[in-house]
Short mmCIF file of C-alpha atoms in Angstrom, two decimals:
data_model
loop_
_atom_site.label_atom_id
_atom_site.label_comp_id
_atom_site.label_asym_id
_atom_site.label_seq_id
_atom_site.Cartn_x
_atom_site.Cartn_y
_atom_site.Cartn_z
CA MET V 230 124.68 111.50 73.85
CA ASP V 231 127.52 110.64 76.25
CA LEU V 232 128.71 113.31 78.64
CA ARG V 233 132.20 111.87 78.51
CA GLN V 234 132.76 113.63 75.20
CA TYR V 235 132.65 116.91 77.11
CA SER V 236 134.98 115.58 79.81
CA SER V 237 137.48 114.27 77.25
CA LYS V 238 137.59 117.60 75.45
CA ARG V 239 138.35 119.41 78.68
CA ALA V 240 141.05 116.87 79.56
CA LEU V 241 142.66 117.23 76.14
CA LEU V 242 142.62 121.01 76.42
CA ARG V 243 144.25 120.85 79.88
CA SER V 244 147.00 118.58 78.51
CA ILE V 245 147.75 120.94 75.64
CA LEU V 246 147.86 123.92 77.99
CA TRP V 247 150.27 122.08 80.29
CA LEU V 248 152.58 121.19 77.42
CA ILE V 249 152.76 124.66 75.92
CA SER V 250 152.35 126.80 79.08
CA PRO V 251 156.11 127.71 79.13
CA LEU V 252 155.61 129.34 75.77
CA SER V 253 152.91 131.59 77.27
CA VAL V 254 150.63 130.91 74.31
CA ILE V 255 147.07 132.03 74.93
CA ILE V 256 144.45 129.42 74.04
CA PRO V 257 140.94 130.73 73.49
CA SER V 258 138.24 129.19 75.71
CA VAL V 259 135.66 126.80 74.25
CA ALA V 260 132.50 128.81 73.53
CA PHE V 261 128.98 127.44 73.93
CA ALA V 262 125.96 129.08 72.30
CA VAL V 263 123.69 128.14 75.21
CA SER V 264 124.25 128.62 78.93
CA PRO V 265 123.74 125.71 81.34
CA PRO V 266 121.33 125.88 84.28
CA SER V 267 122.94 127.89 87.06
CA SER V 268 121.94 125.35 89.72
CA VAL V 269 120.79 121.74 89.98
CA SER V 270 119.38 120.09 93.10
CA ALA V 271 118.54 116.49 93.92
CA ALA V 272 116.28 114.97 96.56
CA VAL V 273 116.09 111.32 97.55
CA VAL V 274 112.48 110.13 97.43
CA ARG V 275 113.04 106.48 98.32
CA SER V 276 115.61 103.75 97.98
CA THR V 277 115.13 103.53 94.22
CA GLN V 278 114.19 107.09 93.21
CA VAL V 279 115.76 110.53 93.04
CA HIS V 280 113.98 113.75 92.11
CA LEU V 281 115.97 116.39 90.20
CA SER V 282 115.13 120.05 89.69
CA TRP V 283 117.09 122.91 88.20
CA SER V 284 116.98 126.62 87.49
CA PRO V 285 116.25 127.91 83.96
CA ALA V 286 119.23 128.42 81.69
CA PRO V 287 120.18 132.12 81.53
CA GLY V 288 119.07 133.37 78.15
CA GLY V 289 116.52 130.58 77.75
CA ALA V 290 116.52 127.10 76.24
CA ALA V 291 114.32 124.85 74.13
CA GLY V 292 114.84 121.91 76.46
CA TYR V 293 117.18 120.08 78.78
CA LYS V 294 119.06 116.79 78.70
CA ILE V 295 119.55 114.94 81.98
CA PHE V 296 122.67 112.88 82.69
CA ARG V 297 123.36 110.33 85.39
CA ASP V 298 127.02 109.37 85.83
CA GLU V 299 127.85 110.96 82.46
CA THR V 300 125.19 109.01 80.51
CA GLN V 301 122.02 110.67 79.25
CA ILE V 302 118.92 109.24 80.92
CA GLY V 303 116.19 111.67 79.91
CA ILE V 304 115.05 114.86 78.28
CA GLN V 305 112.70 117.59 79.46
CA THR V 306 110.91 119.78 76.92
CA ASP V 307 108.23 121.16 79.23
CA LEU V 308 109.78 124.45 80.33
CA SER V 309 107.17 124.88 83.07
CA ALA V 310 108.41 121.72 84.80
CA LEU V 311 112.17 121.86 85.24
CA ALA V 312 112.25 118.55 87.06
CA TYR V 313 112.89 114.88 86.40
CA ALA V 314 112.11 111.72 88.38
CA ASP V 315 114.86 109.10 88.05
CA VAL V 316 113.49 105.65 88.90
CA ARG V 317 114.77 102.07 89.11
CA LEU V 318 117.93 103.07 90.95
CA ASN V 319 119.82 100.82 93.32
CA PRO V 320 119.46 101.30 97.08
CA SER V 321 122.38 102.72 99.06
CA THR V 322 124.12 103.85 95.87
CA THR V 323 125.77 107.18 95.02
CA TYR V 324 124.85 108.89 91.75
CA THR V 325 126.05 112.09 90.09
CA TYR V 326 123.76 114.20 87.94
CA THR V 327 124.26 117.07 85.50
CA VAL V 328 121.91 118.90 83.15
CA ILE V 329 122.67 120.32 79.70
CA ALA V 330 120.49 122.96 78.03
CA TYR V 331 119.91 123.08 74.27
CA ASP V 332 118.29 125.60 71.93
CA SER V 333 115.96 125.23 68.95
CA SER V 334 118.90 124.74 66.56
CA GLY V 335 120.24 121.84 68.60
CA ALA V 336 123.21 123.72 70.03
CA VAL V 337 124.00 122.58 73.56
CA SER V 338 125.45 124.17 76.65
CA SER V 339 128.32 122.91 78.72
CA PRO V 340 127.28 120.59 81.59
CA SER V 341 125.81 122.21 84.66
CA ILE V 342 127.55 121.99 87.99
CA SER V 343 127.13 118.39 89.09
CA VAL V 344 125.14 117.24 92.10
CA THR V 345 125.90 113.97 93.88
CA ILE V 346 123.42 112.11 96.05
CA LYS V 347 123.08 108.70 97.70
CA THR V 348 119.83 106.72 97.65
CA LEU V 349 118.30 105.35 100.83
CA ALA V 350 118.80 101.82 102.04
CA SER V 351 116.19 99.38 100.77
CA VAL V 352 113.04 98.93 102.83
CA ILE V 353 111.67 96.22 100.52
CA PRO V 354 112.84 92.64 101.10
CA THR V 355 114.44 91.31 97.94
CA ASN V 356 111.98 88.48 97.38
CA ALA V 357 111.79 87.25 93.83
CA SER V 358 108.99 88.50 91.61
CA THR V 359 106.46 85.82 90.71
CA ASN V 360 106.69 86.86 87.04
CA ARG V 361 102.99 86.04 86.65
CA THR V 362 101.26 88.26 84.11
CA PHE V 363 97.69 88.95 82.95
CA ASP V 364 98.49 87.44 79.56
CA ARG V 365 95.39 86.63 77.47
CA LYS V 366 93.05 88.01 80.14
CA ARG V 367 90.27 90.34 79.01
CA ALA V 368 88.60 91.58 82.15
CA VAL V 369 85.69 93.83 83.02
CA TYR V 370 84.90 95.50 86.35
CA LEU V 371 81.49 94.67 87.87
CA GLU V 372 81.05 97.74 90.06
CA GLN V 373 77.29 97.83 90.57
CA VAL V 374 76.70 94.90 92.90
CA GLU V 375 72.97 95.60 93.21
CA ALA V 376 72.48 95.67 89.43
CA ASP V 377 75.16 93.34 88.07
CA TRP V 378 75.02 90.11 90.07
CA VAL V 379 72.97 90.29 93.29
CA THR V 380 70.39 87.76 91.99
CA PRO V 381 70.91 84.66 89.83
CA ALA V 382 69.00 86.30 86.98
CA MET V 383 71.26 89.38 87.11
CA ALA V 384 74.39 87.25 87.28
CA ASP V 385 73.24 85.10 84.35
CA ASN V 386 72.58 88.16 82.21
CA THR V 387 75.84 89.88 83.14
CA LEU V 388 77.97 86.82 82.48
CA SER V 389 76.19 86.04 79.21
CA ARG V 390 76.69 89.59 77.91
CA ALA V 391 80.32 89.70 79.07
CA LYS V 392 81.07 86.44 77.28
CA SER V 393 79.33 87.66 74.13
CA GLY V 394 81.73 90.59 74.03
CA GLY V 395 84.80 88.36 74.35
CA PHE V 396 85.59 88.90 78.05
CA ASN V 397 87.04 85.93 79.92
CA VAL V 398 87.46 87.53 83.37
CA VAL V 399 85.01 89.42 85.59
CA VAL V 400 86.13 91.54 88.54
CA PRO V 401 83.16 91.91 90.94
CA LEU V 402 83.29 94.47 93.76
CA VAL V 403 83.07 92.52 97.03
CA TRP V 404 84.45 94.90 99.68
CA TRP V 405 83.06 98.44 99.59
CA VAL V 406 82.06 99.78 102.99
CA GLY V 407 81.14 96.23 103.98
CA THR V 408 81.39 92.77 102.43
CA TYR V 409 79.30 91.25 99.67
CA TRP V 410 79.64 87.75 101.03
CA PRO V 411 78.66 86.39 104.48
CA SER V 412 81.72 87.21 106.61
CA GLN V 413 82.62 86.58 110.21
CA TYR V 414 84.86 89.66 110.23
CA ALA V 415 82.69 92.47 108.79
CA PRO V 416 79.04 93.37 108.19
CA TRP V 417 77.27 93.21 104.85
CA GLY V 418 77.58 96.21 102.58
CA SER V 419 74.44 98.18 101.83
CA TYR V 420 74.31 97.25 98.14
CA VAL V 421 72.99 93.76 98.88
CA ALA V 422 69.49 93.92 100.35
CA SER V 423 68.76 91.59 103.25
CA GLN V 424 66.44 89.32 101.21
CA TYR V 425 69.32 88.32 98.92
CA ARG V 426 71.98 87.61 101.53
CA ALA V 427 70.97 84.11 102.56
CA SER V 428 71.48 82.82 99.01
CA ASP V 429 75.12 84.01 98.93
CA PRO V 430 75.13 85.78 95.53
CA LEU V 431 78.94 85.66 95.25
CA LYS V 432 78.90 81.87 95.46
CA TYR V 433 76.40 81.69 92.62
CA LEU V 434 78.32 84.18 90.50
CA ILE V 435 81.56 82.22 90.80
CA GLU V 436 79.99 78.84 90.07
CA LYS V 437 78.05 80.18 87.10
CA ALA V 438 81.10 81.98 85.70
CA HIS V 439 83.22 78.86 85.96
CA SER V 440 80.56 76.82 84.15
CA MET V 441 80.96 79.31 81.27
CA GLY V 442 84.77 79.31 81.28
CA ILE V 443 85.05 82.77 82.87
CA GLU V 444 87.48 83.62 85.67
CA VAL V 445 86.38 85.56 88.76
CA HIS V 446 88.81 87.95 90.50
CA PRO V 447 86.98 89.54 93.48
CA TRP V 448 87.71 93.25 93.87
CA LEU V 449 88.53 94.77 97.27
CA ALA V 450 88.36 98.57 97.70
CA VAL V 451 90.80 98.07 100.55
CA ALA V 452 91.15 101.33 102.49
CA TYR V 453 87.98 103.07 101.29
CA ARG V 454 85.48 103.70 104.12
CA GLY V 455 82.98 106.11 102.61
CA GLY V 456 80.85 108.29 104.83
CA LEU V 457 79.56 105.45 106.97
CA ASN V 458 80.50 104.79 110.57
CA LEU V 459 82.12 101.45 109.80
CA PHE V 460 84.88 100.30 112.18
CA PRO V 461 85.34 103.73 113.82
CA GLU V 462 88.30 102.37 115.79
CA PHE V 463 90.20 102.26 112.50
CA ALA V 464 89.34 105.83 111.48
CA PRO V 465 90.04 108.24 114.36
CA SER V 466 89.65 111.99 113.99
CA GLY V 467 92.27 113.32 111.58
CA THR V 468 92.24 110.23 109.34
CA PRO V 469 91.93 111.16 105.64
CA THR V 470 88.28 111.69 104.69
CA ASN V 471 86.45 108.52 103.60
CA PHE V 472 89.47 106.32 104.34
CA PHE V 473 90.59 103.94 107.04
CA ASP V 474 93.86 104.62 108.84
CA VAL V 475 96.34 102.38 107.00
CA HIS V 476 98.87 102.98 109.79
CA ASN V 477 96.66 101.02 112.20
CA PRO V 478 97.88 97.41 112.64
CA GLY V 479 94.35 96.36 113.53
CA PHE V 480 93.06 97.53 110.17
CA GLN V 481 95.87 95.74 108.36
CA GLN V 482 94.92 92.53 110.20
CA LEU V 483 91.24 93.02 109.34
CA MET V 484 92.06 93.18 105.62
CA ALA V 485 94.32 90.15 105.90
CA ASN V 486 91.48 88.24 107.59
CA LEU V 487 88.96 89.27 104.93
CA ALA V 488 91.25 88.29 102.06
CA GLY V 489 92.03 84.97 103.70
CA GLU V 490 88.35 84.25 104.31
CA LEU V 491 87.50 85.10 100.71
CA VAL V 492 90.00 82.70 99.17
CA THR V 493 89.10 79.98 101.68
CA LYS V 494 85.31 80.12 101.21
CA TYR V 495 85.32 80.46 97.41
CA GLU V 496 87.11 79.02 94.40
CA VAL V 497 88.26 82.42 93.19
CA ASP V 498 90.79 82.75 90.35
CA GLY V 499 92.57 85.80 91.70
CA ILE V 500 92.27 88.81 94.03
CA HIS V 501 92.13 92.41 92.82
CA LEU V 502 93.12 95.22 95.21
CA ASP V 503 92.10 98.87 94.89
CA PHE V 504 92.34 101.96 97.14
CA VAL V 505 95.61 100.59 98.54
CA ARG V 506 96.84 103.98 99.68
CA THR V 507 96.68 106.43 102.56
CA GLY V 508 93.90 108.53 101.06
CA GLY V 509 95.65 111.79 101.91
CA GLU V 510 97.31 113.46 104.87
CA CYS V 511 96.96 111.73 108.22
CA ASN V 512 96.52 114.38 110.91
CA SER V 513 95.30 112.10 113.69
CA SER V 514 96.98 112.33 117.08
CA SER V 515 98.42 108.83 116.62
CA CYS V 516 100.00 109.76 113.27
CA ILE V 517 101.43 113.00 114.66
CA GLN V 518 102.86 111.20 117.67
CA GLU V 519 104.26 108.31 115.62
CA TYR V 520 105.98 110.70 113.21
CA ARG V 521 107.57 112.73 115.99
CA GLN V 522 108.73 109.62 117.84
CA LYS V 523 110.20 108.01 114.73
CA TYR V 524 111.76 111.03 113.05
CA GLY V 525 111.79 113.78 115.68
CA LYS V 526 109.95 116.07 113.27
CA ASP V 527 106.66 117.91 112.93
CA LEU V 528 104.28 116.05 110.61
CA ALA V 529 102.13 119.08 109.73
CA ALA V 530 105.19 121.11 108.74
CA ASP V 531 106.49 118.35 106.48
CA TYR V 532 103.08 117.93 104.83
CA ALA V 533 103.05 121.69 104.17
CA GLN V 534 106.50 121.44 102.58
CA ALA V 535 105.35 118.57 100.37
CA ARG V 536 102.33 120.54 99.17
CA SER V 537 104.50 123.44 98.02
CA SER V 538 107.44 121.48 96.59
CA TRP V 539 108.90 118.15 97.71
CA GLY V 540 108.69 116.75 101.20
CA PRO V 541 111.61 115.21 103.08
CA PRO V 542 112.44 111.50 102.66
CA SER V 543 111.04 110.84 106.13
CA LEU V 544 107.55 111.82 104.94
CA TYR V 545 107.63 109.46 101.97
CA GLU V 546 108.87 106.66 104.19
CA PHE V 547 106.15 107.43 106.75
CA GLU V 548 103.45 107.05 104.07
CA GLU V 549 105.03 104.19 102.15
CA THR V 550 105.81 101.92 105.11
CA PRO V 551 102.22 101.30 106.34
CA VAL V 552 100.88 100.90 102.80
CA ARG V 553 103.56 98.33 102.07
CA SER V 554 102.74 96.58 105.37
CA LEU V 555 99.07 96.51 104.39
CA VAL V 556 99.88 94.97 101.01
CA ARG V 557 102.18 92.46 102.69
CA ALA V 558 99.53 91.48 105.25
CA ILE V 559 97.00 90.75 102.49
CA SER V 560 99.58 89.02 100.31
CA ASP V 561 100.89 86.81 103.12
CA SER V 562 97.35 85.80 104.05
CA VAL V 563 96.48 84.84 100.47
CA ARG V 564 99.83 83.20 99.67
CA SER V 565 99.74 81.08 102.83
CA LEU V 566 96.42 79.58 101.72
CA LYS V 567 96.75 79.54 97.93
CA PRO V 568 100.35 80.26 96.89
CA SER V 569 99.65 80.26 93.15
CA LEU V 570 96.61 82.57 93.27
CA PRO V 571 97.29 85.77 91.25
CA ILE V 572 97.08 89.09 93.11
CA SER V 573 96.57 92.27 91.11
CA ALA V 574 96.33 95.90 92.24
CA TYR V 575 94.98 99.07 90.66
CA VAL V 576 97.47 101.88 91.36
CA LEU V 577 97.90 105.63 91.02
CA ASP V 578 101.61 106.16 91.66
CA GLY V 579 103.25 108.07 88.88
CA GLY V 580 100.78 110.91 89.36
CA VAL V 581 97.11 111.81 89.21
CA GLY V 582 95.22 114.80 87.90
CA ASN V 583 95.23 116.81 84.71
CA ASN V 584 98.27 119.05 85.18
CA GLU V 585 101.07 117.31 83.34
CA ALA V 586 103.74 119.70 84.57
CA SER V 587 103.12 119.18 88.26
CA ASN V 588 101.06 116.11 89.10
CA TYR V 589 102.29 113.64 86.52
CA THR V 590 105.93 114.07 87.43
CA LEU V 591 105.29 112.84 90.98
CA PRO V 592 107.07 109.50 91.47
CA TYR V 593 104.86 108.55 94.41
CA ILE V 594 101.25 109.03 95.47
CA GLN V 595 99.82 108.38 98.94
CA GLY V 596 102.39 105.78 99.94
CA GLN V 597 102.17 103.64 96.82
CA ASN V 598 105.35 102.10 95.45
CA SER V 599 103.74 99.59 93.14
CA GLY V 600 106.85 98.57 91.22
CA ALA V 601 108.43 97.41 94.46
CA TRP V 602 105.29 95.44 95.35
CA VAL V 603 105.57 93.49 92.11
CA ASN V 604 109.35 93.17 92.07
CA GLY V 605 109.25 92.03 95.70
CA GLY V 606 106.63 89.36 95.03
CA LEU V 607 103.84 90.93 97.12
CA VAL V 608 101.53 91.27 94.12
CA ASP V 609 101.76 89.75 90.67
CA VAL V 610 100.55 92.54 88.40
CA ILE V 611 99.53 96.20 88.64
CA ALA V 612 96.72 97.87 86.71
CA ARG V 613 96.81 101.48 85.52
CA SER V 614 94.26 103.52 83.57
CA MET V 615 95.70 104.96 80.36
CA TYR V 616 92.56 106.46 78.86
CA GLY V 617 90.89 109.86 79.31
CA ILE V 618 94.15 111.71 79.95
CA PRO V 619 96.41 113.67 77.58
CA THR V 620 98.34 111.43 75.18
CA THR V 621 101.72 112.69 76.35
CA VAL V 622 100.74 112.05 79.97
CA ALA V 623 99.49 108.54 79.20
CA GLN V 624 102.78 107.79 77.44
CA TRP V 625 104.73 109.14 80.43
CA LEU V 626 102.76 106.94 82.85
CA TYR V 627 103.11 103.91 80.61
CA GLU V 628 106.89 104.34 80.43
CA PHE V 629 107.12 105.15 84.15
CA HIS V 630 105.46 101.89 85.20
CA ARG V 631 107.33 99.76 82.68
CA ARG V 632 110.62 101.25 83.90
CA THR V 633 109.81 100.41 87.52
CA LEU V 634 108.95 96.76 86.78
CA ASN V 635 111.62 94.13 86.34
CA ASN V 636 109.19 92.42 83.98
CA PRO V 637 107.26 95.15 82.10
CA GLU V 638 104.58 92.64 81.10
CA GLN V 639 103.35 92.65 84.70
CA LEU V 640 101.46 95.85 83.87
CA ILE V 641 97.73 95.67 83.02
CA LEU V 642 96.25 98.49 80.95
CA VAL V 643 92.82 99.80 81.98
CA SER V 644 90.40 101.73 79.78
CA ASP V 645 87.21 103.55 80.66
CA VAL V 646 84.22 102.97 78.39
CA HIS V 647 83.89 105.49 75.57
CA ALA V 648 82.33 105.37 72.07
CA PRO V 649 82.12 101.74 70.83
CA GLU V 650 84.46 102.01 67.85
CA ALA V 651 86.86 104.25 69.77
CA LEU V 652 87.01 101.74 72.64
CA ALA V 653 87.70 98.91 70.22
CA GLN V 654 90.42 100.97 68.54
CA THR V 655 92.04 101.82 71.88
CA LEU V 656 92.18 98.20 73.01
CA THR V 657 93.38 97.04 69.59
CA SER V 658 96.29 99.49 69.62
CA TRP V 659 97.27 98.42 73.14
CA GLN V 660 97.01 94.76 72.19
CA GLN V 661 99.22 95.27 69.14
CA ARG V 662 101.83 97.17 71.14
CA ASP V 663 101.86 94.76 74.10
CA PRO V 664 100.43 91.42 72.97
CA ASN V 665 101.33 89.70 76.26
CA THR V 666 99.77 92.34 78.52
CA GLY V 667 96.23 91.89 79.87
CA LEU V 668 93.40 94.41 79.49
CA ILE V 669 90.66 95.59 81.86
CA VAL V 670 87.61 97.67 80.95
CA TYR V 671 85.98 99.92 83.54
CA ARG V 672 83.06 99.25 83.82
CA TYR V 673 80.34 96.75 82.86
CA LYS V 674 77.55 99.21 83.68
CA ASP V 675 78.55 101.42 80.74
CA LEU V 676 78.84 98.67 78.12
CA THR V 677 76.02 98.76 75.59
CA ASP V 678 75.30 96.01 73.07
CA ALA V 679 77.08 98.20 70.51
CA HIS V 680 80.22 98.15 72.68
CA LEU V 681 80.10 94.37 73.03
CA THR V 682 79.68 93.93 69.28
CA ALA V 683 82.58 96.28 68.53
CA LEU V 684 84.83 94.40 70.95
CA LYS V 685 83.84 90.98 69.64
CA ASN V 686 84.43 92.07 66.05
CA GLY V 687 87.61 93.95 66.92
CA PRO V 688 90.24 93.34 69.62
CA PHE V 689 88.44 90.30 71.08
CA SER V 690 87.63 88.65 67.73
CA THR V 691 90.35 86.04 68.16
CA ALA V 692 89.99 83.68 71.08
CA PRO V 693 92.99 83.29 73.41
CA SER V 694 95.37 80.50 72.39
CA SER V 695 94.06 78.31 75.22
CA ASP V 696 91.16 78.49 77.62
CA LEU V 697 91.96 80.34 80.81
CA VAL V 698 89.33 78.47 82.78
CA ALA V 699 87.83 75.29 81.48
CA PRO V 700 84.09 75.14 82.13
CA ARG V 701 83.53 73.53 85.53
CA ALA V 702 80.63 71.80 87.16
CA PRO V 703 79.11 73.58 90.20
CA THR V 704 80.65 72.65 93.54
CA GLY V 705 79.19 69.42 94.87
CA ALA V 706 77.72 68.36 91.52
CA THR V 707 78.25 64.90 90.10
CA VAL V 708 79.70 64.73 86.61
CA ARG V 709 78.48 61.76 84.57
#
């Protein structure tokens, strides 16, 4: 539907009235069966997003159609959520919005009073996207370090089972309240007992995987701190529970150093980032002071406003800027050492939770703006779970992320493990819909032999068109 049809009708009616006004002929007004919303408001969320909300149509409505610059861009049928997030806008650009109500018969109202708003200036450098995808990659998360790969025997078993199920990528957790490799920047994590550390289990895992034609993408739970007293200087009082303070430049440098060390010490095939977010509200004295100095506003008051409705643009910028800086620090460190190494990130923006009306319409979560990370070349692909949530919500998230990406194939779909045949069916349907989009299963711990058989006989029955990683000899070995 084009809103211009309404504008042209009004213009034609005005012309007729002007021509015949000397004759004092009375022209009846155009009647609409449905009333439009009495008010529409718009709030700028960031340089590429605007959030719309409106009042219910007097007399009720079956749904609402949203227009930007006289062209329909969306529809809202959930009457408990009279809001719409408009994404992929241009920075520093003025847009005009109207809303039209419609009833169950399809009759529509006249357009609402328009609202005009200008997006913020871009805070993301316009670097070109790498356009790398996860095409033909079938990955599985190795979350349980102590059970999945801490010894050669465990690693052999894990890799053998993963390969039998058709997986060609493993994603081992290597930074989770400590490192799971010998690092000069951080202590060992507790999941690797001291007797196993000297052998460097990550080194063995990578070499063994490569000998089997399996890629290894180490997984960093970036800002997660847990309940341990690790690097207290990066988690002052008031920092979100179980998280590091992403605003702290020292923490950003630590993560850059760890990522750089990882790709220097090991022949990894990619880096996978997780927990790349603030973790919640930062109420530390440094955050409060920084916010007041930068914006002249009270941070606690703006957080309170955001909890009840929508916060001011300054709050979103305050959360997004350090998260983006953190991603950039890691990306720059990796790219400077291995420019072609793929970087992926598991994300939550677009909403979290089970309440479709409120949580899933959020266009941002804890400073994440993942589409801009990919479009700006900071990461190559983003991963998002699409299973275990209502179908309509999963579809909304899927469309949200594909709209925010210049290349929609830079989205990886993630599924939790459920019943074997159901898991195979889920992955098959995703594969058929998006044949060039990679898949990740969370997590190896939950995969039974029945799951592996169902995958091998189902979505992973056909081998990729070419090997992702040719089997390699261990480092230092002589090939005869």
